[in-house]
């Protein structure tokens, strides 16, 4: 039998902000996936209750969840469906709901992040998923400006899958990665000002709310993993020991390939759909390898607790010898358009910067902090634009645009059109994207997906008409 950490010393120390770390945990409990709620006959009506009090790392905690779990239920819909969510706020602060990555209306009771749901109140969202919506893995989380990092770090995340069974595999798994820090009594730890500047990283790194869960498979099996980086600020440079990852796509933006990758970088907000073909039997660790996302610069502040120094264990695959012959990897032709061959109507440059202001450090885009009453980018519906995202700061900022997915043209990913809804813009570097503002009109936001940066003002308003 494999040693489990449940009730062991490692897990307890995982709660201690000053003591040991979750790295001490050995192979954990069997992987549990969040409950799945699927649409039927073109609709999914679901009630999501946001409240404190969930199990994390095998213990009762005061962290937050939806319907009593963190992550909340996986919502599974199909193209053409209508998704209705009745959001009930049982927190003591305002919250709301964002369907990250969905190409749906951002207005009215759609994916409208300007809505605020007060404590004790209920709001009914309705999302119409287009017939030609990309298929893959999306997610949901709160989006009340100033509260996003706190609530996501607290556990308010869930997976959203569009058209589940499009690829034949032995197993299809949702792996929602989150991080948080809890004290010995399971309460959320206060986050310091430097942590809010850097972007908070938790001492507990969880997969589906578990520390280093164990998943079992037979060698030769092909599994599809839907990995979601639901951390507030932690970057995940995902590797599976002894295996390559077969990438189907980022951010649910249409599936192609698969393309072999030794590792995949998921900035906060990113998802990957990957196939894993298990090789020989044994224990294989899924880990987040070290990644340096920069710092505050000029030694002004400490880097703080950061996952960038050590490799962080996420899960362990326990592979047994096969009884049947291995499954062949499916091959999918790309169905993604390539905007590099299309004319561009408008070019813009957006500059992300950090600076010292009177009130402390400021986080700006084009010199401005977020103002919900200002429109920063006015776009004509139906046009294709090229945006250069310039990063003038010593820290990485993952750029995320709501509603309209984009193609990354720099850095180039070769032949395959690199579609995303979130792309990392490295410290002192840039990314160039092309966006087709098609089909859906409305006013929404783009921002840094290090959620503390967003809460600190690194967000702008875009309106397409
Ligand atoms: Cu994942 Cu504006 O959000
Ligand atoms: Cu989003
Ligand atoms: Cu940022």
Coordinates of C-alpha atoms and ligand atoms in Angstrom, one line a residue:
X1 CA 0.0 0.0 0.0
X2 CA 1.1 3.5 -0.7
X3 CA 1.6 5.7 2.3
X4 CA -1.0 8.4 2.5
X5 CA -0.6 11.8 4.1
X6 CA -4.1 12.1 5.4
X7 CA -3.8 12.9 9.0
X8 CA -0.1 12.7 8.8
X9 CA 2.4 15.3 9.9
X10 CA 3.0 16.8 6.5
X11 CA -0.6 17.8 6.1
X12 CA -0.8 19.6 9.4
X13 CA 2.4 21.4 8.7
X14 CA 0.9 22.4 5.4
X15 CA -1.5 24.6 7.3
X16 CA 1.3 26.3 9.2
X17 CA 2.3 29.5 7.5
X18 CA 5.7 29.6 9.3
X19 CA 6.6 25.9 9.6
X20 CA 7.0 23.2 7.0
X21 CA 5.5 23.1 3.6
X22 CA 3.1 21.0 1.5
X23 CA 6.2 19.5 -0.1
X24 CA 6.4 17.2 2.9
X25 CA 3.2 15.5 1.9
X26 CA 3.7 12.1 0.3
X27 CA 1.2 10.5 -2.0
X28 CA -2.2 11.8 -0.9
X29 CA -5.8 10.5 -1.0
X30 CA -7.5 9.2 -4.2
X31 CA -8.3 12.0 -6.5
X32 CA -11.9 13.2 -6.3
X33 CA -13.4 15.3 -9.0
X34 CA -16.0 18.1 -8.3
X35 CA -19.6 16.9 -9.0
X36 CA -20.6 17.5 -12.6
X37 CA -23.9 19.0 -13.6
X38 CA -24.7 18.5 -17.3
X39 CA -27.2 20.3 -19.5
X40 CA -30.1 18.4 -21.0
X41 CA -32.1 19.2 -24.0
X42 CA -30.3 22.4 -24.6
X43 CA -30.4 23.9 -21.2
X44 CA -28.7 23.9 -17.8
X45 CA -30.4 25.5 -14.9
X46 CA -28.2 25.6 -11.8
X47 CA -28.2 27.3 -8.4
X48 CA -24.8 28.2 -7.1
X49 CA -24.6 29.2 -3.5
X50 CA -21.3 31.0 -2.5
X51 CA -20.6 30.4 1.2
X52 CA -17.8 29.8 3.7
X53 CA -17.3 26.3 5.0
X54 CA -15.7 23.7 2.8
X55 CA -13.4 20.7 3.1
X56 CA -9.9 21.5 1.8
X57 CA -6.9 19.2 2.1
X58 CA -9.1 16.6 3.9
X59 CA -10.2 19.0 6.7
X60 CA -13.1 21.2 7.5
X61 CA -12.1 24.9 6.9
X62 CA -13.6 28.3 6.8
X63 CA -12.6 28.7 3.2
X64 CA -15.2 29.5 0.5
X65 CA -17.0 27.3 -2.0
X66 CA -20.0 26.9 -4.2
X67 CA -22.7 24.5 -3.0
X68 CA -20.4 23.4 -0.2
X69 CA -17.4 22.4 -2.3
X70 CA -14.2 24.1 -3.5
X71 CA -13.9 23.8 -6.5
X72 CA -17.6 24.2 -7.0
X73 CA -19.5 21.8 -9.4
X74 CA -18.2 21.4 -12.9
X75 CA -20.8 22.8 -15.3
X76 CA -21.0 20.9 -18.5
X77 CA -22.8 22.5 -21.5
X78 CA -23.0 22.0 -25.2
X79 CA -22.8 24.5 -28.1
X80 CA -26.2 26.2 -28.6
X81 CA -27.2 25.6 -25.0
X82 CA -28.7 28.2 -22.6
X83 CA -27.0 28.2 -19.2
X84 CA -28.9 29.8 -16.4
X85 CA -27.1 30.3 -13.0
X86 CA -28.9 31.5 -9.9
X87 CA -26.1 32.9 -7.8
X88 CA -26.9 33.1 -4.1
X89 CA -24.6 35.1 -2.0
X90 CA -24.1 33.7 1.5
X91 CA -20.8 35.6 2.0
X92 CA -20.6 38.7 4.1
X93 CA -19.2 40.7 1.2
X94 CA -20.5 41.4 -2.4
X95 CA -19.7 38.8 -5.0
X96 CA -20.7 38.1 -8.6
X97 CA -20.0 35.5 -11.4
X98 CA -17.7 35.6 -14.4
X99 CA -17.6 32.8 -17.0
X100 CA -14.0 33.1 -17.9
X101 CA -13.3 32.4 -21.6
X102 CA -16.9 32.0 -22.7
X103 CA -17.8 33.9 -25.9
X104 CA -21.2 35.2 -24.6
X105 CA -22.8 38.6 -24.1
X106 CA -21.2 40.7 -21.4
X107 CA -24.3 42.8 -20.9
X108 CA -27.5 42.7 -18.9
X109 CA -27.7 39.4 -17.0
X110 CA -25.1 37.8 -19.2
X111 CA -21.3 37.7 -18.3
X112 CA -21.6 41.1 -16.8
X113 CA -18.8 41.8 -14.4
X114 CA -20.2 45.2 -13.5
X115 CA -23.1 43.5 -11.6
X116 CA -22.7 43.2 -7.8
X117 CA -24.6 40.8 -5.7
X118 CA -24.9 42.0 -2.1
X119 CA -24.7 39.6 0.8
X120 CA -28.0 37.7 1.2
X121 CA -29.1 38.5 -2.4
X122 CA -29.6 36.3 -5.4
X123 CA -28.9 37.2 -9.1
X124 CA -30.1 35.2 -12.1
X125 CA -27.5 35.0 -14.9
X126 CA -28.3 33.7 -18.4
X127 CA -25.7 32.8 -21.0
X128 CA -26.5 31.9 -24.5
X129 CA -23.7 29.7 -25.9
X130 CA -23.3 30.2 -29.6
X131 CA -23.7 27.2 -32.0
X132 CA -20.1 27.6 -33.1
X133 CA -18.6 28.2 -29.7
X134 CA -15.0 26.7 -29.2
X135 CA -15.0 23.4 -27.3
X136 CA -12.9 22.7 -24.3
X137 CA -12.2 23.8 -20.8
X138 CA -13.3 27.1 -19.3
X139 CA -14.0 28.2 -15.7
X140 CA -16.0 30.4 -13.5
X141 CA -15.1 32.7 -10.5
X142 CA -16.1 36.0 -8.9
X143 CA -15.2 39.3 -10.5
X144 CA -16.1 42.2 -8.0
X145 CA -13.2 44.7 -8.4
X146 CA -11.1 44.8 -5.3
X147 CA -12.3 41.4 -4.0
X148 CA -11.3 39.0 -6.8
X149 CA -8.0 37.8 -5.4
X150 CA -9.5 37.4 -1.9
X151 CA -12.5 35.4 -3.2
X152 CA -10.6 33.2 -5.6
X153 CA -7.8 32.5 -3.1
X154 CA -10.6 31.7 -0.7
X155 CA -11.8 28.9 -2.9
X156 CA -14.5 30.3 -5.2
X157 CA -13.7 28.6 -8.5
X158 CA -15.2 26.0 -10.7
X159 CA -14.8 24.3 -14.1
X160 CA -17.0 24.9 -17.1
X161 CA -16.7 22.4 -19.9
X162 CA -18.1 23.0 -23.4
X163 CA -19.0 19.8 -25.3
X164 CA -17.4 17.1 -23.1
X165 CA -17.0 14.0 -25.2
X166 CA -15.3 15.2 -28.4
X167 CA -12.2 13.1 -28.1
X168 CA -12.1 9.3 -27.3
X169 CA -10.0 8.5 -24.3
X170 CA -9.9 6.0 -21.4
X171 CA -10.6 8.7 -18.9
X172 CA -11.5 12.4 -18.9
X173 CA -10.5 14.3 -15.7
X174 CA -10.9 17.8 -14.5
X175 CA -7.9 19.1 -12.5
X176 CA -8.6 22.4 -10.9
X177 CA -5.4 23.8 -9.3
X178 CA -5.8 26.4 -6.6
X179 CA -3.7 27.7 -3.8
X180 CA -4.4 29.3 -0.4
X181 CA -3.0 29.7 3.1
X182 CA -4.9 28.6 6.1
X183 CA -4.0 28.8 9.8
X184 CA -4.0 25.9 12.2
X185 CA -7.8 26.4 12.7
X186 CA -8.5 26.3 9.0
X187 CA -9.2 30.0 8.7
X188 CA -8.0 32.0 5.7
X189 CA -4.8 33.8 6.6
X190 CA -4.6 37.6 6.4
X191 CA -2.5 38.7 3.3
X192 CA 0.2 41.3 3.8
X193 CA 0.7 44.4 1.6
X194 CA 3.8 43.1 -0.1
X195 CA 1.9 39.9 -0.9
X196 CA -0.8 42.1 -2.5
X197 CA 1.8 43.9 -4.5
X198 CA 3.6 40.7 -5.7
X199 CA 0.4 38.7 -6.0
X200 CA -0.4 36.3 -3.2
X201 CA 0.7 32.7 -3.4
X202 CA -0.6 30.1 -1.0
X203 CA 1.3 27.6 1.0
X204 CA -1.3 25.0 0.2
X205 CA -1.3 24.0 -3.4
X206 CA -4.4 22.0 -4.1
X207 CA -5.8 19.9 -7.0
X208 CA -9.6 19.7 -6.7
X209 CA -9.2 20.8 -3.1
X210 CA -6.8 18.0 -2.2
X211 CA -3.1 17.9 -1.4
X212 CA -1.2 15.8 -3.9
X213 CA -4.1 13.4 -4.8
X214 CA -3.4 10.0 -6.3
X215 CA -4.9 8.9 -9.6
X216 CA -4.6 5.4 -10.9
X217 CA -4.3 4.1 -14.4
X218 CA -2.9 1.3 -16.5
X219 CA 0.1 1.7 -18.7
X220 CA -0.9 2.5 -22.3
X221 CA -4.1 4.2 -21.1
X222 CA -4.8 7.6 -22.7
X223 CA -6.3 10.2 -20.4
X224 CA -7.5 13.6 -21.1
X225 CA -6.7 16.1 -18.4
X226 CA -8.4 19.5 -18.2
X227 CA -5.9 21.5 -16.1
X228 CA -7.2 24.8 -14.8
X229 CA -4.9 27.3 -13.2
X230 CA -7.3 28.8 -10.7
X231 CA -4.5 30.3 -8.5
X232 CA -4.6 34.0 -7.8
X233 CA -1.0 34.6 -8.8
X234 CA 0.9 31.4 -8.9
X235 CA 2.3 30.3 -12.3
X236 CA 2.2 26.6 -13.0
X237 CA 5.0 25.2 -15.2
X238 CA 3.4 21.8 -15.5
X239 CA 5.4 18.6 -16.0
X240 CA 4.6 14.9 -15.6
X241 CA 7.7 12.9 -14.7
X242 CA 8.7 10.4 -17.3
X243 CA 6.1 11.6 -19.8
X244 CA 5.6 14.2 -22.5
X245 CA 2.3 16.1 -22.5
X246 CA 0.2 15.9 -25.7
X247 CA -1.3 19.4 -26.0
X248 CA -4.8 19.7 -27.6
X249 CA -5.1 23.4 -26.9
X250 CA -5.0 26.3 -24.5
X251 CA -8.0 28.0 -22.9
X252 CA -10.6 25.8 -24.7
X253 CA -9.9 27.6 -27.9
X254 CA -10.6 24.7 -30.3
X255 CA -8.7 21.5 -30.3
X256 CA -5.9 20.5 -32.7
X257 CA -2.9 18.2 -32.7
X258 CA -2.0 16.9 -30.3
X259 CA 1.4 18.6 -30.1
X260 CA 4.1 17.1 -27.8
X261 CA 5.4 19.3 -25.1
X262 CA 7.9 18.5 -22.3
X263 CA 6.1 21.1 -20.1
X264 CA 3.3 23.6 -20.3
X265 CA 3.3 27.0 -18.7
X266 CA -0.1 28.0 -17.3
X267 CA -0.3 31.6 -16.1
X268 CA -3.1 32.3 -13.7
X269 CA -6.4 32.0 -15.6
X270 CA -4.9 29.6 -18.3
X271 CA -6.2 26.2 -19.0
X272 CA -4.9 23.3 -21.0
X273 CA -6.6 20.3 -22.5
X274 CA -3.9 17.6 -22.7
X275 CA -3.7 13.9 -23.5
X276 CA -1.4 11.8 -21.4
X277 CA -0.4 8.3 -22.5
X278 CA 1.0 6.4 -19.5
X279 CA 4.3 4.7 -20.1
X280 CA 5.7 2.1 -17.7
X281 CA 4.1 1.2 -14.4
X282 CA 5.2 3.1 -11.3
X283 CA 4.6 6.4 -9.5
X284 CA 4.9 9.5 -11.7
X285 CA 4.7 12.9 -10.2
X286 CA 2.7 15.7 -11.8
X287 CA 4.5 18.9 -10.7
X288 CA 4.8 22.6 -11.2
X289 CA 8.4 23.2 -12.0
X290 CA 10.2 26.4 -10.8
X291 CA 9.2 29.5 -12.8
X292 CA 10.6 33.0 -12.2
X293 CA 7.8 35.6 -12.7
X294 CA 10.0 38.5 -11.7
X295 CA 9.7 40.7 -8.6
X296 CA 9.2 44.2 -7.4
X297 CA 12.6 45.4 -8.8
X298 CA 15.5 47.2 -7.2
X299 CA 15.4 45.1 -4.1
X300 CA 12.7 47.5 -2.8
X301 CA 10.6 44.7 -1.3
X302 CA 11.0 41.0 -0.6
X303 CA 9.8 38.6 -3.2
X304 CA 7.6 37.1 -0.6
X305 CA 6.5 33.4 -0.5
X306 CA 6.8 32.3 -4.0
X307 CA 6.5 29.0 -5.7
X308 CA 9.2 29.9 -8.1
X309 CA 12.1 28.5 -6.1
X310 CA 11.0 24.9 -5.5
X311 CA 9.1 22.5 -7.7
X312 CA 5.6 22.0 -6.3
X313 CA 4.0 18.5 -6.3
X314 CA 0.4 18.6 -7.7
X315 CA -0.6 15.0 -8.0
X316 CA 0.8 11.4 -8.3
X317 CA -0.2 9.1 -11.1
X318 CA 0.1 5.4 -9.9
X319 CA 0.4 3.3 -13.1
X320 CA -0.1 -0.4 -13.1
X321 CA 0.9 -2.9 -15.8
X322 CA -1.5 -3.1 -18.7
X323 CA -3.7 -6.0 -19.5
X324 CA -4.8 -4.8 -22.9
X325 CA -2.8 -3.2 -25.7
X326 CA -2.3 0.6 -25.6
X327 CA -4.8 2.9 -27.1
X328 CA -3.6 5.0 -30.1
X329 CA -3.5 8.8 -29.6
X330 CA -6.3 10.5 -31.5
X331 CA -5.3 12.9 -34.2
X332 CA -7.3 16.1 -34.7
X333 CA -7.0 18.5 -37.6
X334 CA -6.9 22.1 -36.7
X335 CA -10.2 23.9 -37.0
X336 CA -8.8 27.2 -35.9
X337 CA -8.7 30.2 -38.2
X338 CA -5.3 31.9 -38.7
X339 CA -5.6 35.7 -38.3
X340 CA -2.0 36.1 -39.4
X341 CA -3.3 35.9 -43.0
X342 CA -6.1 38.4 -42.5
X343 CA -6.1 42.1 -42.8
X344 CA -5.9 44.2 -39.6
X345 CA -8.2 47.3 -39.3
X346 CA -6.7 48.9 -36.2
X347 CA -3.5 48.6 -34.3
X348 CA -3.1 49.6 -30.6
X349 CA -0.4 49.4 -28.0
X350 CA -1.2 49.0 -24.3
X351 CA 1.4 49.5 -21.7
X352 CA 1.3 47.7 -18.4
X353 CA 3.4 49.4 -15.7
X354 CA 4.0 49.5 -12.0
X355 CA 5.1 52.7 -10.2
X356 CA 5.4 54.4 -6.9
X357 CA 2.5 56.7 -6.2
X358 CA 1.4 58.7 -3.1
X359 CA -0.7 55.8 -1.9
X360 CA 2.0 53.2 -2.4
X361 CA 2.6 51.1 -5.5
X362 CA 0.4 51.7 -8.4
X363 CA -0.6 49.1 -11.1
X364 CA -1.6 50.8 -14.3
X365 CA -2.4 50.3 -18.0
X366 CA -1.4 53.3 -20.1
X367 CA -0.8 55.2 -17.0
X368 CA -4.3 54.8 -15.6
X369 CA -5.9 52.7 -12.9
X370 CA -9.2 51.0 -13.5
X371 CA -12.3 53.1 -13.7
X372 CA -15.6 51.3 -14.5
X373 CA -17.1 54.6 -15.8
X374 CA -14.4 55.1 -18.5
X375 CA -14.1 53.3 -21.8
X376 CA -10.5 52.8 -22.6
X377 CA -10.7 51.0 -26.0
X378 CA -13.6 51.6 -28.4
X379 CA -13.8 48.9 -31.0
X380 CA -16.0 48.5 -34.1
X381 CA -17.9 45.2 -34.1
X382 CA -16.8 42.9 -36.8
X383 CA -13.2 44.2 -37.2
X384 CA -9.9 42.5 -36.5
X385 CA -7.4 44.4 -34.4
X386 CA -3.8 43.9 -33.4
X387 CA -2.8 44.7 -29.9
X388 CA 0.7 45.0 -28.7
X389 CA 0.9 44.5 -25.0
X390 CA 4.0 46.1 -23.6
X391 CA 5.2 45.3 -20.1
X392 CA 7.3 48.1 -18.7
X393 CA 7.7 46.5 -15.3
X394 CA 10.1 43.9 -13.7
X395 CA 7.3 41.4 -13.2
X396 CA 5.3 39.2 -15.5
X397 CA 1.6 40.2 -16.1
X398 CA -0.7 37.7 -17.8
X399 CA -3.0 39.6 -20.1
X400 CA -6.6 38.5 -20.2
X401 CA -9.5 39.7 -22.4
X402 CA -13.1 38.9 -21.7
X403 CA -15.6 37.6 -24.3
X404 CA -13.4 37.7 -27.5
X405 CA -10.6 35.1 -27.6
X406 CA -7.4 36.1 -29.5
X407 CA -4.6 34.6 -31.4
X408 CA -1.1 35.2 -30.1
X409 CA 1.2 36.2 -33.0
X410 CA 4.2 37.0 -30.9
X411 CA 5.8 35.0 -29.5
X412 CA 5.0 32.8 -32.4
X413 CA 4.0 29.2 -31.8
X414 CA 4.9 28.0 -35.3
X415 CA 2.4 26.5 -37.7
X416 CA -0.4 26.1 -35.2
X417 CA -2.5 29.2 -34.6
X418 CA -2.0 29.9 -30.9
X419 CA -5.4 30.9 -29.6
X420 CA -5.9 31.9 -26.0
X421 CA -7.9 34.1 -23.7
X422 CA -5.0 34.7 -21.4
X423 CA -1.3 35.2 -22.4
X424 CA 1.7 35.9 -20.3
X425 CA 3.5 39.1 -21.0
X426 CA 7.0 38.6 -19.6
X427 CA 8.7 41.3 -17.4
X428 CA 10.2 44.0 -19.7
X429 CA 8.8 42.1 -22.7
X430 CA 5.7 42.1 -24.9
X431 CA 3.1 40.0 -26.6
X432 CA 1.3 40.7 -29.8
X433 CA -2.2 39.4 -30.3
X434 CA -4.9 39.6 -33.0
X435 CA -8.5 39.8 -31.9
X436 CA -11.6 39.5 -34.1
X437 CA -14.3 41.4 -32.4
X438 CA -17.0 39.3 -34.0
X439 CA -20.7 38.5 -33.3
X440 CA -21.0 39.8 -29.8
X441 CA -21.3 43.5 -28.9
X442 CA -20.8 44.9 -25.5
X443 CA -18.8 46.5 -22.8
X444 CA -16.4 44.5 -20.7
X445 CA -12.8 44.4 -19.4
X446 CA -9.2 43.2 -20.0
X447 CA -6.8 42.9 -17.2
X448 CA -3.8 41.3 -15.6
X449 CA -4.8 37.9 -14.3
X450 CA -2.5 38.1 -11.3
X451 CA -5.7 38.9 -9.4
X452 CA -4.1 41.2 -6.8
X453 CA -2.9 43.4 -9.7
X454 CA -6.3 43.5 -11.2
X455 CA -7.7 44.5 -7.8
X456 CA -5.0 47.1 -7.5
X457 CA -6.2 48.7 -10.8
X458 CA -4.5 46.9 -13.6
X459 CA -7.7 46.6 -15.7
X460 CA -9.3 48.5 -18.5
X461 CA -12.7 48.7 -20.2
X462 CA -13.3 47.8 -23.8
X463 CA -16.5 48.4 -25.7
X464 CA -17.4 46.9 -29.1
X465 CA -20.3 48.3 -31.0
Ligands
LIG1 CU1 -10.6 35.0 -15.0 CU2 -11.6 38.9 -15.8 O1 -11.1 36.9 -15.4
LIG2 CU1 -12.3 36.3 -17.8
LIG3 CU1 0.1 41.7 -13.1

